[in-house]
Tab-separated table of C-alpha atoms in Angstrom:
chain	number	residue	atom	x	y	z
A	228	MET	CA	-23.432	6.158	19.989
A	229	ALA	CA	-24.143	2.649	19.949
A	230	VAL	CA	-20.670	0.878	19.047
A	231	ILE	CA	-18.354	-0.223	21.181
A	232	THR	CA	-14.722	-1.264	21.549
A	233	ASP	CA	-14.851	-5.128	22.276
A	234	SER	CA	-11.404	-5.708	22.482
A	235	ALA	CA	-7.662	-3.898	21.608
A	236	TRP	CA	-4.357	-4.850	21.410
A	237	ILE	CA	-0.882	-3.951	19.682
A	238	VAL	CA	1.255	-6.469	17.835
A	239	LEU	CA	5.508	-5.513	17.144
A	240	TYR	CA	7.026	-7.466	14.433
A	241	GLY	CA	10.328	-7.609	12.620
A	242	ASN	CA	12.644	-10.057	10.922
A	243	ASP	CA	15.324	-9.645	13.897
A	244	PHE	CA	12.912	-8.449	16.623
A	245	SER	CA	13.368	-10.281	19.908
A	246	PRO	CA	10.218	-9.560	22.244
A	247	TYR	CA	12.844	-10.932	24.911
A	248	GLN	CA	15.584	-8.213	24.574
A	249	LEU	CA	13.053	-5.400	24.356
A	250	SER	CA	11.207	-6.884	27.760
A	251	GLU	CA	14.961	-7.037	29.381
A	252	GLN	CA	16.215	-3.357	28.186
A	253	THR	CA	12.581	-1.594	28.667
A	254	GLY	CA	10.754	-3.497	31.042
A	255	LEU	CA	7.576	-3.826	28.819
A	256	SER	CA	5.989	-6.807	29.442
A	257	PHE	CA	3.410	-9.041	26.741
A	258	GLU	CA	0.703	-11.370	26.955
A	259	GLU	CA	2.358	-13.352	24.042
A	260	VAL	CA	5.760	-13.404	22.556
A	261	VAL	CA	7.335	-15.267	19.109
A	262	GLU	CA	11.242	-15.345	19.151
A	263	LYS	CA	13.172	-15.862	15.960
A	264	GLY	CA	15.017	-19.159	16.240
A	265	VAL	CA	13.343	-19.943	19.272
A	266	THR	CA	9.426	-20.313	19.375
A	267	LEU	CA	8.280	-23.644	17.622
A	268	GLN	CA	5.752	-22.665	15.032
A	269	THR	CA	2.380	-25.229	15.426
A	270	THR	CA	0.385	-23.602	12.686
A	271	GLY	CA	0.820	-21.919	9.376
A	272	PRO	CA	3.698	-21.963	6.609
A	273	HIS	CA	6.312	-22.479	9.463
A	274	GLN	CA	4.684	-25.282	11.663
A	275	GLY	CA	7.077	-27.605	13.082
A	276	GLY	CA	10.042	-24.992	12.015
A	277	PHE	CA	11.254	-22.293	14.220
A	278	ALA	CA	9.677	-19.016	14.032
A	279	PRO	CA	11.823	-17.171	11.096
A	280	TYR	CA	10.970	-13.600	12.796
A	281	GLY	CA	9.792	-12.000	16.171
A	282	TRP	CA	6.542	-11.150	17.185
A	283	ALA	CA	4.821	-9.635	20.459
A	284	ARG	CA	1.181	-8.335	21.268
A	285	SER	CA	-0.061	-6.763	24.290
A	286	THR	CA	-3.827	-6.588	25.154
A	287	ALA	CA	-5.717	-3.769	26.561
A	288	PHE	CA	-7.502	-5.977	28.919
A	289	THR	CA	-8.914	-3.648	31.430
A	290	GLN	CA	-7.531	-3.601	34.837
A	291	VAL	CA	-10.739	-2.304	37.198
A	292	GLU	CA	-14.582	-2.117	37.198
A	293	GLY	CA	-15.590	0.722	34.633
A	294	GLU	CA	-12.688	1.305	32.922
A	295	SER	CA	-12.537	1.390	29.025
A	296	ILE	CA	-10.395	-0.603	26.301
A	297	GLU	CA	-10.006	2.405	24.818
A	298	ASN	CA	-8.173	4.124	28.125
A	299	ARG	CA	-6.307	0.728	28.765
A	300	LEU	CA	-4.851	1.345	24.640
A	301	LEU	CA	-4.136	4.744	25.515
A	302	LEU	CA	-1.513	3.925	28.530
A	303	LEU	CA	-0.101	0.595	26.624
A	304	LEU	CA	0.538	3.101	23.774
A	305	SER	CA	1.894	5.452	26.010
A	306	GLU	CA	3.997	3.328	27.821
A	307	LEU	CA	5.422	1.670	24.096
A	308	TYR	CA	6.646	5.244	23.526
A	309	ASP	CA	8.028	6.292	26.734
A	310	LYS	CA	10.124	3.545	26.728
A	311	VAL	CA	10.678	2.600	22.888
A	312	GLY	CA	10.048	6.615	20.996
A	313	ASN	CA	12.114	6.711	18.057
A	314	ARG	CA	14.564	3.856	19.038
A	315	LEU	CA	12.154	1.031	16.714
A	316	ALA	CA	15.124	0.662	14.514
A	317	ASP	CA	17.333	-0.053	17.804
A	318	PHE	CA	15.095	-3.390	18.529
A	319	ASN	CA	14.798	-4.086	15.019
A	320	ILE	CA	11.150	-3.246	15.477
A	321	GLU	CA	9.689	-3.419	11.590
A	322	SER	CA	6.068	-2.706	11.855
A	323	ILE	CA	3.800	-1.766	14.560
A	324	SER	CA	-0.216	-2.748	14.245
A	325	VAL	CA	-2.929	-1.496	16.731
A	326	TRP	CA	-5.689	-3.387	16.108
A	327	LEU	CA	-9.703	-2.431	17.467
A	328	VAL	CA	-12.247	-4.773	17.476
A	329	VAL	CA	-15.669	-2.817	17.596
A	330	LYS	CA	-19.051	-4.019	17.329
A	331	HIS	CA	-22.748	-2.222	17.116
A	332	SER	CA	-24.613	-3.299	19.958
A	333	GLY	CA	-28.096	-3.050	17.925
A	334	GLU	CA	-28.990	0.338	18.202
A	335	GLY	CA	-28.682	4.016	17.260
A	336	GLN	CA	-25.654	5.208	15.075
A	337	HIS	CA	-22.661	2.897	13.510
A	338	GLY	CA	-19.987	5.101	14.241
A	339	PHE	CA	-17.528	5.337	16.467
A	340	GLU	CA	-14.417	7.747	17.743
A	341	ILE	CA	-10.907	7.432	18.272
A	342	GLY	CA	-9.154	9.982	20.424
A	343	PRO	CA	-6.747	12.303	19.459
A	344	GLN	CA	-4.072	10.991	22.011
A	345	VAL	CA	-4.424	7.596	20.654
A	346	LEU	CA	-4.100	9.280	17.385
A	347	LEU	CA	-1.308	10.988	17.992
A	348	LEU	CA	0.556	8.100	19.344
A	349	ILE	CA	-0.546	5.737	16.713
A	350	GLY	CA	1.518	8.418	14.241
A	351	GLN	CA	4.259	8.891	16.305
A	352	LEU	CA	5.347	4.985	16.473
A	353	SER	CA	4.436	4.877	12.962
A	354	ALA	CA	2.068	2.479	13.583
A	355	THR	CA	-0.896	0.842	11.327
A	356	LEU	CA	-4.283	1.587	12.662
A	357	CYS	CA	-6.569	-1.912	11.618
A	358	ILE	CA	-10.080	-1.835	12.428
A	359	ASP	CA	-12.381	-4.554	12.476
A	360	TYR	CA	-16.187	-3.618	12.986
A	361	MET	CA	-18.221	-7.200	14.081
A	362	LEU	CA	-22.214	-6.558	12.948
């Protein structure tokens, strides 16, 4: 196939969600976090004020040469499910979004695949799959 996954990440969100608390209790780590009432907003409608919600992002960076972003995403989703599983409400996580940014290499088909293991974990976490297609 001529479509490749350019990047992928997972976003956790909740009005009373604390990424710090989740990290402390589960050992999960995030590249970017927003703590309700702690993080000063620098853009958007709450610019200059403290965040009215909690938010965290894990990005599927490849760890070794030759590893695919899809495999890394699968590892992140597995870790999230293993450590949080059906306890989303315990951590005040209201939504999870799994983002894929895909792009066409300029040749061949425009389709791409998402493996059943990734789809199963997305479903088990009640996450939303978001796909951004770049030409």
